[in-house]
């Protein structure tokens, strides 16, 4: 429904004003069509859905990942170990879908960032909530620990076992249950891949309320379990608002059906909220009801170069005023990010080199009105010197190319060496100060110190790379980064969650009373602690 | 910032096409400036803030309300009764703010609908969270039951005691803590009146993400405690999404500080969610951090007459397509509502009499664009016969007048006699069928059977009035209404909550596993059950 004529509505002076402006990206050097994530990272052409979601098939070419239990000071809790009888029981519940093959398990034992490795011996792939219920009932009785796993794209080591926890994968729970094309309410199983859901609802003129770089692999259940933020958060808000219902299997196998698909339902406590962002520690999400916004009739993406971070901020506040209700994303990245994306993924910068880049997306219902608003906005930016160069994409292919620059930073970073990742909420005004300070502070100890992220939500992704892991670099980073963040009233985990990696920094963002209530909720819902142990809750509690 | 010239942008044919169209409401008969709610209902000129929030000063003129404990089969639980020592202890904590005067207590013992009456002997008005904490610590030790109370506008008898529970009012906790005029994040005490907050943030070019007919009296804490929906829900979504943080005092006096003001914070379980919609049964909300959207630069309200409900529905789906991101409210009311509003409040119908009326609001950042969209939309409606008459308001005064027609229905109904109120979520397609069926079914037993509500959210307010309370009418309504709702996969309480009135219909919308988990959460957070007893949870549990 993208009106092909509206390009001509751009004010002519926009193109005259600066020779740097280019209408679309088609004239740019060296554009490489972004390959489907994460195929390109894992090595070419692995087509099986399972391989696409894990890293098995190429792991032999990658450096081995040390077992988490060897790298970290962590004690196995007294869970049972899986016996032959257990395997037989599982085989009864989900015949043919119990895997013990070490090679197949490899992809499920190692996380996306390749920093955590478990040694699970069993992978279970149920298809229905009833099967999940039977599995958990058995595990609960037998005191067997279970690690729920979606697309295994989590960033905090929550998605893989620490020891020998049974991996319960939602990979085969990938059916759409219903879609109401009037209300836009989608009900589906937890294992549906986000990108596939996107395609599905887009065919019916809706979009998913969330989008993220991992969309080709992550599951909607994993998204809900991590309360994923992502690229559309600015416009469509949190999953706490857009998820309308959940079906969850509790630790003892009870199926909790809160799968309503109503916009409003105030019949008692909103129980589903408990599970959004609980990272598999309170229950296994088996189905999701979610509200999809109508597909915007017109989408535009502007990619702009800014001379400094002050200009990035001013561009942001100007965009809120001038683009108003059609603003759908405001992302930023620094020059270092662009260099890494260029070096490792051969994506060329579409504008003149600048210290900062911003990606602004608009989504609206009237292409002409949107072009008007965006035109006025870009004119203003250019006239006031807030941006020095820019390019604009109006068709889907070019839009995807521009988005790839931002979405694939994570991937480029992971190719640069050992990555120290921080995902912080900060007041926008101070958001980049931490990057600048750290760069000076770390000097040559770090290969790169980069900052990018969802500026519109006050969410900085701070990443530091080095040739190899070093405890001295870690000591220079932590707790400094966390302390700095807390001094700004920020959060030490904006969207990635806690998992295994951050469970001991929780105290920076949550008072003791809150940590205590978290533990009480865990005990209430999972009294034996079999669900995703060693994760999300403070280890000393 | 409303552009005064944009009126001229309306296509000329809009006015020619139908003589019924009127540009603004100024030419209409008998407009009565809406008086501040609920002053007009309670009798003229009661100016003290407390009286404004209660009904005391005129209650002598109104029929007496029977004590809930006499009207309903309910047993007092074995809480202690307030002693002289307790009063002295309270006086120590909040000197001069302990009230035992029966006349002053009257307004706090009787609910807005005048169907519930408690016999509390003590009203406490703390100013700070510390004071609330000290009060609860005392009550917890002494096993004294506490009824948290905001503006006492709740619709389900949750805001007043059933027996002699201590009333803890947030009326004096009305301070704004901070407002960030860049991010729009407001932090304030729980007792701030919604309308006052609206005024406050509007001065800084923001609006509150919620609005409701009770705004002149209800407190933000009460809104959060009931998870109020209201008139802006369609656009800005649920409080589960817009509330960023809460401070809550737990039953034992513990202050739980989750008062972050960050867009994103995934550091462990999102504890604040537990308290949103928990109606004072899990903790007392003392402060709220909430995200305010920017104030739209242009607001328009169209009030239209539709020949049938099918046309209302088609008008709705057309509005989603043609108004897209600027649609900010879609309300409907039937002819009977209009008659009641006319009869009791002397508000005249601004359009030709029709079987149905819809109120459509747009909010956008560019008055010209909005006028364009709305113009095209209205032209389409008129051309296709979906609406037969309409009026449009573009300035704030007229907008308020049109809104009053919809907002004051509750008030008009309460003047028509004894009201049986149902607040249901239903699939929009079947939303009005229940009203039609009931009207035929009840015949002359009912004075009026009316339907109105937040159509855009699938939320029907079904109201039946009668001269006096009658058990036979009640028996004709219940459980029929609930069963019908559940047959349509609806919810028996869309936004009003459960309170005292609906605790035994919860089972229609929640499975036993969910009810059990609700009870477990209650026990975890309030082991002695002192917080708002007899409310929100099923009585047989
Ligand atoms: C390239 C890339 C970009 C990313 N971008 C973003 C971003 O923009 N915003 C953002 O928020 N995150 C981002 N992430 C991280 C994000 O958390 C995940 O990508 C995604 O939400 C996790 O989904 P998943 O299915 O892969 O879950 P997994 O990684 O498999 O699991 C994540 C956690 O959820 C639990 N879990 C999974 N499924 C279930 C279930 N059904 N029931 C209960 N628990 C379950 C797991 O036990 C684990 O603790 C990104 C990751 C990558 C690799
Ligand atoms: C004219 C009118 C129009 C209305 N329109 C709408 C509407 O459009 N949408 C909608 O959803 N509702 C509507 N309502 C009902 C709505 O629930 C309330 O108006 C409002 O949200 C309650 O706020 P309050 O401060 O009056 O709370 P109260 O009525 O005082 O209390 C409501 C409940 O919350 C609890 N509570 C109050 N404050 C706290 C606190 N600080 N901590 C813990 N618990 C607390 C009470 O114990 C009680 O259970 C309307 C009511 C009226 C009279």
PDB file of C-alpha atoms in Angstrom, chain B residues 113-277:
ATOM      1  CA  UNK B 113     -23.152   4.473  43.995  1.00  0.00           C
ATOM      2  CA  UNK B 114     -24.700   4.547  47.458  1.00  0.00           C
ATOM      3  CA  UNK B 115     -25.142   0.805  47.560  1.00  0.00           C
ATOM      4  CA  UNK B 116     -22.469  -0.103  50.104  1.00  0.00           C
ATOM      5  CA  UNK B 117     -22.124   1.169  53.618  1.00  0.00           C
ATOM      6  CA  UNK B 118     -19.595   0.267  56.269  1.00  0.00           C
ATOM      7  CA  UNK B 119     -19.499   1.333  59.878  1.00  0.00           C
ATOM      8  CA  UNK B 120     -15.887   2.301  60.345  1.00  0.00           C
ATOM      9  CA  UNK B 121     -15.203   4.365  63.427  1.00  0.00           C
ATOM     10  CA  UNK B 122     -11.802   5.713  62.377  1.00  0.00           C
ATOM     11  CA  UNK B 123     -10.469   7.618  59.444  1.00  0.00           C
ATOM     12  CA  UNK B 124      -6.700   8.074  59.140  1.00  0.00           C
ATOM     13  CA  UNK B 125      -5.126  10.608  56.830  1.00  0.00           C
ATOM     14  CA  UNK B 126      -1.381  10.113  56.594  1.00  0.00           C
ATOM     15  CA  UNK B 127       0.803  12.474  54.579  1.00  0.00           C
ATOM     16  CA  UNK B 128       3.877  10.319  53.971  1.00  0.00           C
ATOM     17  CA  UNK B 129       4.800   6.728  53.160  1.00  0.00           C
ATOM     18  CA  UNK B 130       6.591   6.533  56.503  1.00  0.00           C
ATOM     19  CA  UNK B 131       3.370   7.379  58.266  1.00  0.00           C
ATOM     20  CA  UNK B 132       1.511   4.728  56.251  1.00  0.00           C
ATOM     21  CA  UNK B 133       4.245   2.276  57.172  1.00  0.00           C
ATOM     22  CA  UNK B 134       3.963   3.056  60.896  1.00  0.00           C
ATOM     23  CA  UNK B 135       0.186   2.778  60.757  1.00  0.00           C
ATOM     24  CA  UNK B 136       0.289  -0.600  59.017  1.00  0.00           C
ATOM     25  CA  UNK B 137       2.980  -1.923  61.314  1.00  0.00           C
ATOM     26  CA  UNK B 138       0.699  -1.096  64.217  1.00  0.00           C
ATOM     27  CA  UNK B 139      -2.389  -2.585  62.554  1.00  0.00           C
ATOM     28  CA  UNK B 140      -0.507  -5.704  61.585  1.00  0.00           C
ATOM     29  CA  UNK B 141       0.683  -6.283  65.128  1.00  0.00           C
ATOM     30  CA  UNK B 142      -2.751  -5.574  66.531  1.00  0.00           C
ATOM     31  CA  UNK B 143      -4.637  -7.519  63.830  1.00  0.00           C
ATOM     32  CA  UNK B 144      -6.692  -4.510  62.800  1.00  0.00           C
ATOM     33  CA  UNK B 145      -8.281  -4.513  59.356  1.00  0.00           C
ATOM     34  CA  UNK B 146      -7.599  -1.569  57.026  1.00  0.00           C
ATOM     35  CA  UNK B 147      -9.540  -0.240  54.062  1.00  0.00           C
ATOM     36  CA  UNK B 148      -7.388   1.866  51.728  1.00  0.00           C
ATOM     37  CA  UNK B 149      -9.399   4.653  50.171  1.00  0.00           C
ATOM     38  CA  UNK B 150      -8.639   7.110  47.377  1.00  0.00           C
ATOM     39  CA  UNK B 151     -11.347   9.303  45.890  1.00  0.00           C
ATOM     40  CA  UNK B 152     -14.051   6.782  46.794  1.00  0.00           C
ATOM     41  CA  UNK B 153     -15.389   6.685  43.251  1.00  0.00           C
ATOM     42  CA  UNK B 154     -15.011   2.937  42.783  1.00  0.00           C
ATOM     43  CA  UNK B 155     -17.952   1.095  41.254  1.00  0.00           C
ATOM     44  CA  UNK B 156     -17.726  -2.265  43.021  1.00  0.00           C
ATOM     45  CA  UNK B 157     -17.896  -1.461  46.702  1.00  0.00           C
ATOM     46  CA  UNK B 158     -14.159  -1.900  47.147  1.00  0.00           C
ATOM     47  CA  UNK B 159     -13.479   1.542  48.512  1.00  0.00           C
ATOM     48  CA  UNK B 160     -15.617   1.430  51.653  1.00  0.00           C
ATOM     49  CA  UNK B 161     -15.500  -0.865  54.664  1.00  0.00           C
ATOM     50  CA  UNK B 162     -17.859  -3.815  54.957  1.00  0.00           C
ATOM     51  CA  UNK B 163     -17.710  -3.760  58.764  1.00  0.00           C
ATOM     52  CA  UNK B 164     -15.577  -1.545  60.961  1.00  0.00           C
ATOM     53  CA  UNK B 165     -12.304  -1.606  59.024  1.00  0.00           C
ATOM     54  CA  UNK B 166     -10.105   1.422  59.601  1.00  0.00           C
ATOM     55  CA  UNK B 167     -10.280   3.769  56.643  1.00  0.00           C
ATOM     56  CA  UNK B 168      -6.871   4.869  55.467  1.00  0.00           C
ATOM     57  CA  UNK B 169      -7.411   7.743  53.080  1.00  0.00           C
ATOM     58  CA  UNK B 170      -4.763   9.078  50.711  1.00  0.00           C
ATOM     59  CA  UNK B 171      -6.485  12.458  50.560  1.00  0.00           C
ATOM     60  CA  UNK B 172      -3.534  14.296  52.113  1.00  0.00           C
ATOM     61  CA  UNK B 173      -0.884  12.459  50.105  1.00  0.00           C
ATOM     62  CA  UNK B 174      -1.281  14.832  47.213  1.00  0.00           C
ATOM     63  CA  UNK B 175       2.195  16.094  46.392  1.00  0.00           C
ATOM     64  CA  UNK B 176       3.922  15.931  43.035  1.00  0.00           C
ATOM     65  CA  UNK B 177       7.417  14.591  43.654  1.00  0.00           C
ATOM     66  CA  UNK B 178       8.950  15.361  40.266  1.00  0.00           C
ATOM     67  CA  UNK B 179       8.162  15.887  36.642  1.00  0.00           C
ATOM     68  CA  UNK B 180      10.710  15.512  33.869  1.00  0.00           C
ATOM     69  CA  UNK B 181       9.587  17.778  31.082  1.00  0.00           C
ATOM     70  CA  UNK B 182      11.850  16.053  28.563  1.00  0.00           C
ATOM     71  CA  UNK B 183      10.778  12.447  29.164  1.00  0.00           C
ATOM     72  CA  UNK B 184       7.284  13.221  30.440  1.00  0.00           C
ATOM     73  CA  UNK B 185       7.776  11.041  33.495  1.00  0.00           C
ATOM     74  CA  UNK B 186       5.708  12.139  36.484  1.00  0.00           C
ATOM     75  CA  UNK B 187       6.374  10.940  40.019  1.00  0.00           C
ATOM     76  CA  UNK B 188       3.725  11.814  42.572  1.00  0.00           C
ATOM     77  CA  UNK B 189       2.056  10.696  45.756  1.00  0.00           C
ATOM     78  CA  UNK B 190      -0.879   8.333  45.500  1.00  0.00           C
ATOM     79  CA  UNK B 191      -3.473  10.814  46.678  1.00  0.00           C
ATOM     80  CA  UNK B 192      -3.093  13.312  43.849  1.00  0.00           C
ATOM     81  CA  UNK B 193      -6.455  13.908  42.172  1.00  0.00           C
ATOM     82  CA  UNK B 194      -6.360  12.854  38.520  1.00  0.00           C
ATOM     83  CA  UNK B 195      -7.775  16.114  37.216  1.00  0.00           C
ATOM     84  CA  UNK B 196      -5.236  18.119  39.164  1.00  0.00           C
ATOM     85  CA  UNK B 197      -2.408  16.037  37.738  1.00  0.00           C
ATOM     86  CA  UNK B 198      -3.871  16.553  34.268  1.00  0.00           C
ATOM     87  CA  UNK B 199      -3.832  20.276  34.721  1.00  0.00           C
ATOM     88  CA  UNK B 200      -0.317  20.155  36.109  1.00  0.00           C
ATOM     89  CA  UNK B 201       1.233  18.186  33.266  1.00  0.00           C
ATOM     90  CA  UNK B 202      -0.770  20.034  30.615  1.00  0.00           C
ATOM     91  CA  UNK B 203       0.907  23.220  31.707  1.00  0.00           C
ATOM     92  CA  UNK B 204       4.133  21.543  30.667  1.00  0.00           C
ATOM     93  CA  UNK B 205       2.714  20.284  27.372  1.00  0.00           C
ATOM     94  CA  UNK B 206       2.004  16.723  28.408  1.00  0.00           C
ATOM     95  CA  UNK B 207      -1.198  14.853  29.229  1.00  0.00           C
ATOM     96  CA  UNK B 208      -2.012  12.051  31.640  1.00  0.00           C
ATOM     97  CA  UNK B 209      -2.195   8.678  29.856  1.00  0.00           C
ATOM     98  CA  UNK B 210      -5.635   8.091  31.361  1.00  0.00           C
ATOM     99  CA  UNK B 211      -8.820  10.065  31.715  1.00  0.00           C
ATOM    100  CA  UNK B 212     -12.183   9.151  33.146  1.00  0.00           C
ATOM    101  CA  UNK B 213     -15.485  10.643  34.165  1.00  0.00           C
ATOM    102  CA  UNK B 214     -14.497  10.552  37.827  1.00  0.00           C
ATOM    103  CA  UNK B 215     -11.327  12.600  37.235  1.00  0.00           C
ATOM    104  CA  UNK B 216     -12.430  15.430  39.504  1.00  0.00           C
ATOM    105  CA  UNK B 217     -12.408  13.102  42.506  1.00  0.00           C
ATOM    106  CA  UNK B 218     -10.448   9.905  41.869  1.00  0.00           C
ATOM    107  CA  UNK B 219      -6.845   9.621  43.041  1.00  0.00           C
ATOM    108  CA  UNK B 220      -4.010   8.337  40.904  1.00  0.00           C
ATOM    109  CA  UNK B 221      -3.381   5.686  43.571  1.00  0.00           C
ATOM    110  CA  UNK B 222      -6.989   4.559  43.274  1.00  0.00           C
ATOM    111  CA  UNK B 223      -6.658   4.499  39.506  1.00  0.00           C
ATOM    112  CA  UNK B 224      -3.626   2.257  39.740  1.00  0.00           C
ATOM    113  CA  UNK B 225      -5.194   0.108  42.455  1.00  0.00           C
ATOM    114  CA  UNK B 226      -8.204  -0.520  40.202  1.00  0.00           C
ATOM    115  CA  UNK B 227      -6.183  -0.613  36.963  1.00  0.00           C
ATOM    116  CA  UNK B 228      -8.636   1.957  35.630  1.00  0.00           C
ATOM    117  CA  UNK B 229      -9.200   1.960  31.888  1.00  0.00           C
ATOM    118  CA  UNK B 230     -11.168   4.996  30.865  1.00  0.00           C
ATOM    119  CA  UNK B 231     -11.372   7.211  27.854  1.00  0.00           C
ATOM    120  CA  UNK B 232      -7.805   7.197  26.553  1.00  0.00           C
ATOM    121  CA  UNK B 233      -7.169   3.491  26.857  1.00  0.00           C
ATOM    122  CA  UNK B 234      -7.649   2.986  23.110  1.00  0.00           C
ATOM    123  CA  UNK B 235      -4.676   5.213  22.392  1.00  0.00           C
ATOM    124  CA  UNK B 236      -2.335   4.979  25.351  1.00  0.00           C
ATOM    125  CA  UNK B 237      -3.117   1.487  26.579  1.00  0.00           C
ATOM    126  CA  UNK B 238      -3.206  -0.058  29.995  1.00  0.00           C
ATOM    127  CA  UNK B 239      -1.650   1.199  33.219  1.00  0.00           C
ATOM    128  CA  UNK B 240       0.362  -2.030  33.172  1.00  0.00           C
ATOM    129  CA  UNK B 241       2.256  -0.368  30.342  1.00  0.00           C
ATOM    130  CA  UNK B 242       2.257   3.286  31.371  1.00  0.00           C
ATOM    131  CA  UNK B 243       2.992   2.956  35.087  1.00  0.00           C
ATOM    132  CA  UNK B 244       6.779   2.824  35.360  1.00  0.00           C
ATOM    133  CA  UNK B 245       7.155   2.469  39.087  1.00  0.00           C
ATOM    134  CA  UNK B 246       5.308   2.247  42.376  1.00  0.00           C
ATOM    135  CA  UNK B 247       6.051   2.667  46.012  1.00  0.00           C
ATOM    136  CA  UNK B 248       3.921   0.337  48.087  1.00  0.00           C
ATOM    137  CA  UNK B 249       3.575  -0.252  51.797  1.00  0.00           C
ATOM    138  CA  UNK B 250       2.998  -3.925  52.520  1.00  0.00           C
ATOM    139  CA  UNK B 251       0.639  -5.285  55.158  1.00  0.00           C
ATOM    140  CA  UNK B 252       3.362  -5.544  57.791  1.00  0.00           C
ATOM    141  CA  UNK B 253       4.559  -2.002  57.215  1.00  0.00           C
ATOM    142  CA  UNK B 254       7.494  -2.795  54.914  1.00  0.00           C
ATOM    143  CA  UNK B 255       8.052  -0.066  52.356  1.00  0.00           C
ATOM    144  CA  UNK B 256       8.624  -1.633  48.948  1.00  0.00           C
ATOM    145  CA  UNK B 257      10.370   0.885  46.764  1.00  0.00           C
ATOM    146  CA  UNK B 258       9.867   0.093  43.089  1.00  0.00           C
ATOM    147  CA  UNK B 259       9.549   3.734  42.207  1.00  0.00           C
ATOM    148  CA  UNK B 260      11.940   3.800  39.272  1.00  0.00           C
ATOM    149  CA  UNK B 261      11.270   6.286  36.560  1.00  0.00           C
ATOM    150  CA  UNK B 262      12.820   4.479  33.639  1.00  0.00           C
ATOM    151  CA  UNK B 263      11.188   3.436  30.411  1.00  0.00           C
ATOM    152  CA  UNK B 264      12.931   0.070  30.637  1.00  0.00           C
ATOM    153  CA  UNK B 265      14.072  -1.910  33.623  1.00  0.00           C
ATOM    154  CA  UNK B 266      14.458  -5.684  33.392  1.00  0.00           C
ATOM    155  CA  UNK B 267      16.229  -6.252  36.672  1.00  0.00           C
ATOM    156  CA  UNK B 268      14.250  -9.251  37.851  1.00  0.00           C
ATOM    157  CA  UNK B 269      10.534  -9.690  38.354  1.00  0.00           C
ATOM    158  CA  UNK B 270       8.413  -6.637  37.662  1.00  0.00           C
ATOM    159  CA  UNK B 271       6.984  -6.499  41.170  1.00  0.00           C
ATOM    160  CA  UNK B 272       4.947  -3.336  40.719  1.00  0.00           C
ATOM    161  CA  UNK B 273       2.673  -5.225  38.306  1.00  0.00           C
ATOM    162  CA  UNK B 274       1.341  -7.261  41.229  1.00  0.00           C
ATOM    163  CA  UNK B 275      -0.196  -4.164  42.766  1.00  0.00           C
ATOM    164  CA  UNK B 276      -1.727  -2.689  39.625  1.00  0.00           C
ATOM    165  CA  UNK B 277      -5.365  -3.730  39.826  1.00  0.00           C
TER     166      UNK B 277
END
